mmCIF file of C-alpha atoms in Angstrom:
data_model
loop_
_atom_site.group_PDB
_atom_site.id
_atom_site.type_symbol
_atom_site.label_atom_id
_atom_site.label_comp_id
_atom_site.label_asym_id
_atom_site.label_seq_id
_atom_site.Cartn_x
_atom_site.Cartn_y
_atom_site.Cartn_z
ATOM 1 C CA MET A 1 30.165 84.210 40.354
ATOM 2 C CA THR A 2 29.451 86.869 37.427
ATOM 3 C CA ARG A 3 25.697 86.000 35.743
ATOM 4 C CA ASP A 4 27.918 84.966 32.786
ATOM 5 C CA GLU A 5 29.628 82.625 34.489
ATOM 6 C CA GLY A 6 26.420 81.557 36.642
ATOM 7 C CA LEU A 7 24.578 80.723 33.297
ATOM 8 C CA GLU A 8 27.467 78.646 31.962
ATOM 9 C CA ALA A 9 27.553 77.111 35.253
ATOM 10 C CA LEU A 10 23.968 76.186 34.679
ATOM 11 C CA ARG A 11 24.263 75.189 30.591
ATOM 12 C CA LYS A 12 27.441 72.849 32.036
ATOM 13 C CA CYS A 13 24.807 70.943 34.791
ATOM 14 C CA ARG A 14 22.454 70.250 32.249
ATOM 15 C CA ASP A 15 24.406 68.898 29.565
ATOM 16 C CA ARG A 16 25.005 66.714 32.352
ATOM 17 C CA ILE A 17 21.591 65.924 33.041
ATOM 18 C CA ASP A 18 21.000 64.828 29.774
ATOM 19 C CA ASP A 19 23.843 62.479 29.715
ATOM 20 C CA LEU A 20 23.160 61.334 33.188
ATOM 21 C CA ASP A 21 19.237 60.845 31.785
ATOM 22 C CA ARG A 22 20.290 58.585 28.181
ATOM 23 C CA ARG A 23 22.564 56.507 30.832
ATOM 24 C CA ILE A 24 19.488 56.405 32.980
ATOM 25 C CA LEU A 25 17.482 55.260 30.195
ATOM 26 C CA ALA A 26 19.744 52.450 28.658
ATOM 27 C CA LEU A 27 19.722 51.188 31.845
ATOM 28 C CA LEU A 28 16.010 51.187 32.090
ATOM 29 C CA ASN A 29 15.477 49.569 28.962
ATOM 30 C CA GLU A 30 18.108 46.764 29.312
ATOM 31 C CA ARG A 31 16.083 46.018 32.835
ATOM 32 C CA THR A 32 13.093 45.872 31.239
ATOM 33 C CA ARG A 33 14.659 43.486 28.556
ATOM 34 C CA VAL A 34 15.520 41.098 31.554
ATOM 35 C CA VAL A 35 11.970 41.505 33.011
ATOM 36 C CA GLU A 36 10.651 40.043 29.676
ATOM 37 C CA GLU A 37 12.946 37.099 30.055
ATOM 38 C CA ILE A 38 11.507 36.906 33.483
ATOM 39 C CA GLY A 39 8.262 36.934 32.180
ATOM 40 C CA ARG A 40 9.107 34.167 29.299
ATOM 41 C CA VAL A 41 10.534 31.597 31.732
ATOM 42 C CA LYS A 42 7.723 31.914 34.346
ATOM 43 C CA HIS A 43 5.194 31.489 31.540
ATOM 44 C CA ASP A 44 7.093 28.348 30.268
ATOM 45 C CA LEU A 45 7.564 26.843 34.008
ATOM 46 C CA ASP A 46 4.015 28.307 34.722
ATOM 47 C CA LEU A 47 5.141 30.169 37.732
ATOM 48 C CA PRO A 48 2.863 32.922 39.132
ATOM 49 C CA ILE A 49 3.899 36.678 37.329
ATOM 50 C CA TYR A 50 3.347 38.773 40.422
ATOM 51 C CA GLU A 51 5.529 37.905 43.176
ATOM 52 C CA PRO A 52 5.333 40.322 45.831
ATOM 53 C CA LYS A 53 8.344 38.738 48.299
ATOM 54 C CA ARG A 54 10.573 39.202 45.293
ATOM 55 C CA GLU A 55 9.635 42.530 45.408
ATOM 56 C CA ASP A 56 10.351 43.355 48.422
ATOM 57 C CA GLU A 57 13.669 42.414 48.084
ATOM 58 C CA VAL A 58 13.908 44.585 45.028
ATOM 59 C CA PHE A 59 13.013 47.634 47.427
ATOM 60 C CA ALA A 60 15.411 46.068 49.880
ATOM 61 C CA ASN A 61 18.379 46.265 47.564
ATOM 62 C CA VAL A 62 18.255 49.829 46.502
ATOM 63 C CA THR A 63 17.303 51.455 49.905
ATOM 64 C CA GLY A 64 19.848 49.061 51.209
ATOM 65 C CA ASN A 65 22.625 50.138 48.834
ATOM 66 C CA ASN A 66 21.325 54.371 48.526
ATOM 67 C CA GLN A 67 24.010 56.302 49.813
ATOM 68 C CA GLY A 68 22.117 60.114 49.093
ATOM 69 C CA PRO A 69 21.131 62.299 48.591
ATOM 70 C CA LEU A 70 18.351 60.742 47.512
ATOM 71 C CA THR A 71 15.935 59.867 50.529
ATOM 72 C CA PRO A 72 15.388 56.094 51.494
ATOM 73 C CA ASP A 73 11.577 57.492 50.517
ATOM 74 C CA GLY A 74 12.143 58.689 47.502
ATOM 75 C CA VAL A 75 14.098 55.819 46.008
ATOM 76 C CA LYS A 76 11.243 53.697 47.036
ATOM 77 C CA ARG A 77 8.532 55.823 44.838
ATOM 78 C CA VAL A 78 11.469 55.863 41.830
ATOM 79 C CA PHE A 79 11.870 52.286 41.830
ATOM 80 C CA GLU A 80 7.757 51.516 42.249
ATOM 81 C CA ARG A 81 7.104 53.790 39.418
ATOM 82 C CA ILE A 82 9.820 51.603 37.509
ATOM 83 C CA ILE A 83 8.531 48.180 38.188
ATOM 84 C CA ASP A 84 4.932 49.464 37.494
ATOM 85 C CA GLU A 85 6.178 50.509 33.832
ATOM 86 C CA MET A 86 7.693 47.642 33.320
ATOM 87 C CA ARG A 87 4.602 45.683 34.447
ATOM 88 C CA ASN A 88 2.618 47.235 31.927
ATOM 89 C CA VAL A 89 5.171 46.170 29.436
ATOM 90 C CA GLN A 90 4.701 42.275 30.205
ATOM 91 C CA ARG A 91 1.110 43.098 30.142
ATOM 92 C CA LEU A 92 0.860 44.073 26.904
ATOM 93 C CA ARG A 93 3.365 41.755 25.429
ATOM 94 C CA MET A 94 1.386 39.026 27.352
ATOM 95 C CA LEU A 95 -1.571 40.472 25.766
ATOM 96 C CA ASP A 96 0.273 40.605 22.258
ATOM 97 C CA LYS A 97 0.763 37.032 22.416
ATOM 98 C CA ASP A 98 -2.282 35.728 23.398
ATOM 99 C CA GLY A 99 -3.672 37.865 21.005
ATOM 100 C CA ASN A 100 -6.607 39.162 22.980
ATOM 101 C CA GLU A 101 -6.288 42.639 22.700
ATOM 102 C CA SER A 102 -2.822 42.682 20.309
ATOM 103 C CA SER A 103 -3.296 45.046 16.901
ATOM 104 C CA MET B 1 13.989 24.019 29.132
ATOM 105 C CA THR B 2 13.740 21.738 32.708
ATOM 106 C CA ARG B 3 12.631 22.819 36.010
ATOM 107 C CA ASP B 4 15.927 23.391 37.437
ATOM 108 C CA GLU B 5 17.169 24.943 34.426
ATOM 109 C CA GLY B 6 14.287 27.471 34.718
ATOM 110 C CA LEU B 7 15.014 27.876 37.807
ATOM 111 C CA GLU B 8 18.203 28.904 37.721
ATOM 112 C CA ALA B 9 17.745 31.467 34.631
ATOM 113 C CA LEU B 10 15.290 33.267 36.902
ATOM 114 C CA ARG B 11 17.721 33.587 39.593
ATOM 115 C CA LYS B 12 20.748 34.777 36.912
ATOM 116 C CA CYS B 13 17.713 36.871 35.677
ATOM 117 C CA ARG B 14 17.154 38.451 39.634
ATOM 118 C CA ASP B 15 21.217 39.048 39.935
ATOM 119 C CA ARG B 16 21.156 40.814 36.587
ATOM 120 C CA ILE B 17 17.796 43.464 37.669
ATOM 121 C CA ASP B 18 19.548 43.905 40.999
ATOM 122 C CA ASP B 19 23.054 45.148 39.458
ATOM 123 C CA LEU B 20 21.374 47.332 37.095
ATOM 124 C CA ASP B 21 18.956 48.896 40.046
ATOM 125 C CA ARG B 22 22.163 49.614 41.987
ATOM 126 C CA ARG B 23 23.681 51.256 38.680
ATOM 127 C CA ILE B 24 20.409 52.894 38.121
ATOM 128 C CA LEU B 25 20.290 54.021 41.682
ATOM 129 C CA ALA B 26 24.095 55.444 41.090
ATOM 130 C CA LEU B 27 23.072 57.645 38.495
ATOM 131 C CA LEU B 28 20.032 58.772 40.161
ATOM 132 C CA ASN B 29 21.954 59.927 43.349
ATOM 133 C CA GLU B 30 24.437 61.639 40.585
ATOM 134 C CA ARG B 31 21.491 63.320 39.248
ATOM 135 C CA THR B 32 20.241 64.479 42.303
ATOM 136 C CA ARG B 33 23.912 66.170 42.979
ATOM 137 C CA VAL B 34 24.148 68.020 40.149
ATOM 138 C CA VAL B 35 20.132 69.679 40.389
ATOM 139 C CA GLU B 36 21.677 70.475 43.737
ATOM 140 C CA GLU B 37 24.254 72.680 42.339
ATOM 141 C CA ILE B 38 21.772 74.041 39.633
ATOM 142 C CA GLY B 39 19.624 75.162 42.583
ATOM 143 C CA ARG B 40 23.034 76.463 44.261
ATOM 144 C CA VAL B 41 23.661 78.753 41.121
ATOM 145 C CA LYS B 42 20.149 79.438 40.759
ATOM 146 C CA HIS B 43 19.927 80.860 44.083
ATOM 147 C CA ASP B 44 22.946 82.808 43.133
ATOM 148 C CA LEU B 45 21.666 84.261 40.265
ATOM 149 C CA ASP B 46 18.147 85.019 41.543
ATOM 150 C CA LEU B 47 16.660 82.621 38.969
ATOM 151 C CA PRO B 48 13.361 80.953 39.708
ATOM 152 C CA ILE B 49 13.904 76.999 40.453
ATOM 153 C CA TYR B 50 10.721 75.962 38.195
ATOM 154 C CA GLU B 51 11.170 76.244 34.620
ATOM 155 C CA PRO B 52 8.717 74.472 32.269
ATOM 156 C CA LYS B 53 10.522 75.111 29.494
ATOM 157 C CA ARG B 54 13.373 73.114 30.615
ATOM 158 C CA GLU B 55 11.476 70.032 31.932
ATOM 159 C CA ASP B 56 9.806 69.676 28.404
ATOM 160 C CA GLU B 57 13.526 69.652 26.803
ATOM 161 C CA VAL B 58 14.418 66.642 29.814
ATOM 162 C CA PHE B 59 11.271 64.945 28.455
ATOM 163 C CA ALA B 60 12.278 65.126 24.726
ATOM 164 C CA ASN B 61 15.779 64.333 25.488
ATOM 165 C CA VAL B 62 14.665 60.914 27.226
ATOM 166 C CA THR B 63 11.463 60.121 24.777
ATOM 167 C CA GLY B 64 13.838 61.419 21.622
ATOM 168 C CA ASN B 65 16.796 58.673 22.760
ATOM 169 C CA ASN B 66 14.374 55.915 23.984
ATOM 170 C CA GLN B 67 15.125 52.995 21.690
ATOM 171 C CA GLY B 68 12.381 50.457 23.934
ATOM 172 C CA PRO B 69 11.022 48.308 25.098
ATOM 173 C CA LEU B 70 9.681 51.080 27.506
ATOM 174 C CA THR B 71 7.098 52.987 25.969
ATOM 175 C CA PRO B 72 7.623 56.732 25.720
ATOM 176 C CA ASP B 73 4.517 57.263 27.845
ATOM 177 C CA GLY B 74 6.390 54.729 30.306
ATOM 178 C CA VAL B 75 9.641 56.491 29.900
ATOM 179 C CA LYS B 76 8.155 60.298 30.611
ATOM 180 C CA ARG B 77 5.976 58.652 33.492
ATOM 181 C CA VAL B 78 8.996 57.322 35.043
ATOM 182 C CA PHE B 79 11.239 60.476 34.414
ATOM 183 C CA GLU B 80 7.825 62.529 35.721
ATOM 184 C CA ARG B 81 8.631 60.801 39.233
ATOM 185 C CA ILE B 82 12.431 61.040 39.213
ATOM 186 C CA ILE B 83 12.084 64.804 38.376
ATOM 187 C CA ASP B 84 9.432 65.310 41.248
ATOM 188 C CA GLU B 85 11.653 63.589 43.761
ATOM 189 C CA MET B 86 14.740 65.593 42.936
ATOM 190 C CA ARG B 87 12.210 68.479 43.068
ATOM 191 C CA ASN B 88 11.350 67.463 46.732
ATOM 192 C CA VAL B 89 15.349 67.084 47.756
ATOM 193 C CA GLN B 90 15.832 70.328 46.850
ATOM 194 C CA ARG B 91 12.925 71.959 48.499
ATOM 195 C CA LEU B 92 14.028 69.940 52.054
ATOM 196 C CA ARG B 93 17.447 71.517 50.878
ATOM 197 C CA MET B 94 16.418 75.005 50.687
ATOM 198 C CA LEU B 95 13.656 74.468 53.838
ATOM 199 C CA ASP B 96 16.914 73.405 55.758
ATOM 200 C CA LYS B 97 18.788 76.534 54.780
ATOM 201 C CA ASP B 98 16.410 79.011 55.481
ATOM 202 C CA GLY B 99 16.355 77.325 58.915
ATOM 203 C CA ASN B 100 12.402 77.398 58.554
ATOM 204 C CA GLU B 101 11.228 73.805 59.080
ATOM 205 C CA SER B 102 14.745 72.364 59.518
ATOM 206 C CA SER B 103 15.735 70.215 62.305
#
């Protein structure tokens, strides 16, 4: 591989990454909307927002379906962050709704 | 909404989440494979693995294309974790390749 060929290969890889990231982002936002819907239903039914058992199911779903090259621990850490961020969004909505800290 | 209807709605939401998570997982692993390809090209061309400018581009791509409900900061934190995990995979491969710490 010449240097020019290598640089061209790099450029193409980066375009693929950017495209993949936009698709991941769209799915993350779609997931957030479903989490918000869950929050509304739980609010109506007076159910607790935080359910550790359900979180275990979420982790089991992704680690059980992981074919790599990401490691199971890596997958778990990424989804911990995803869940954490969606909890933030939900918390902000609740505050907003109750008017406690809304702007 | 009756309690039964609410619980049924919850169940459907969770099925959607599980499906979304499997799709996110597949894209994350595809992204990891592209990152590994970049690692090989960079190794061949003797280029540095870590390029802060390119990381800024990655963040700009996702925050610039974010339509919410995730916040830009939330999106950035998720992608920081994603990038971090892929760096881990790459580091493990390199060690493996050089035989330094391979099993």
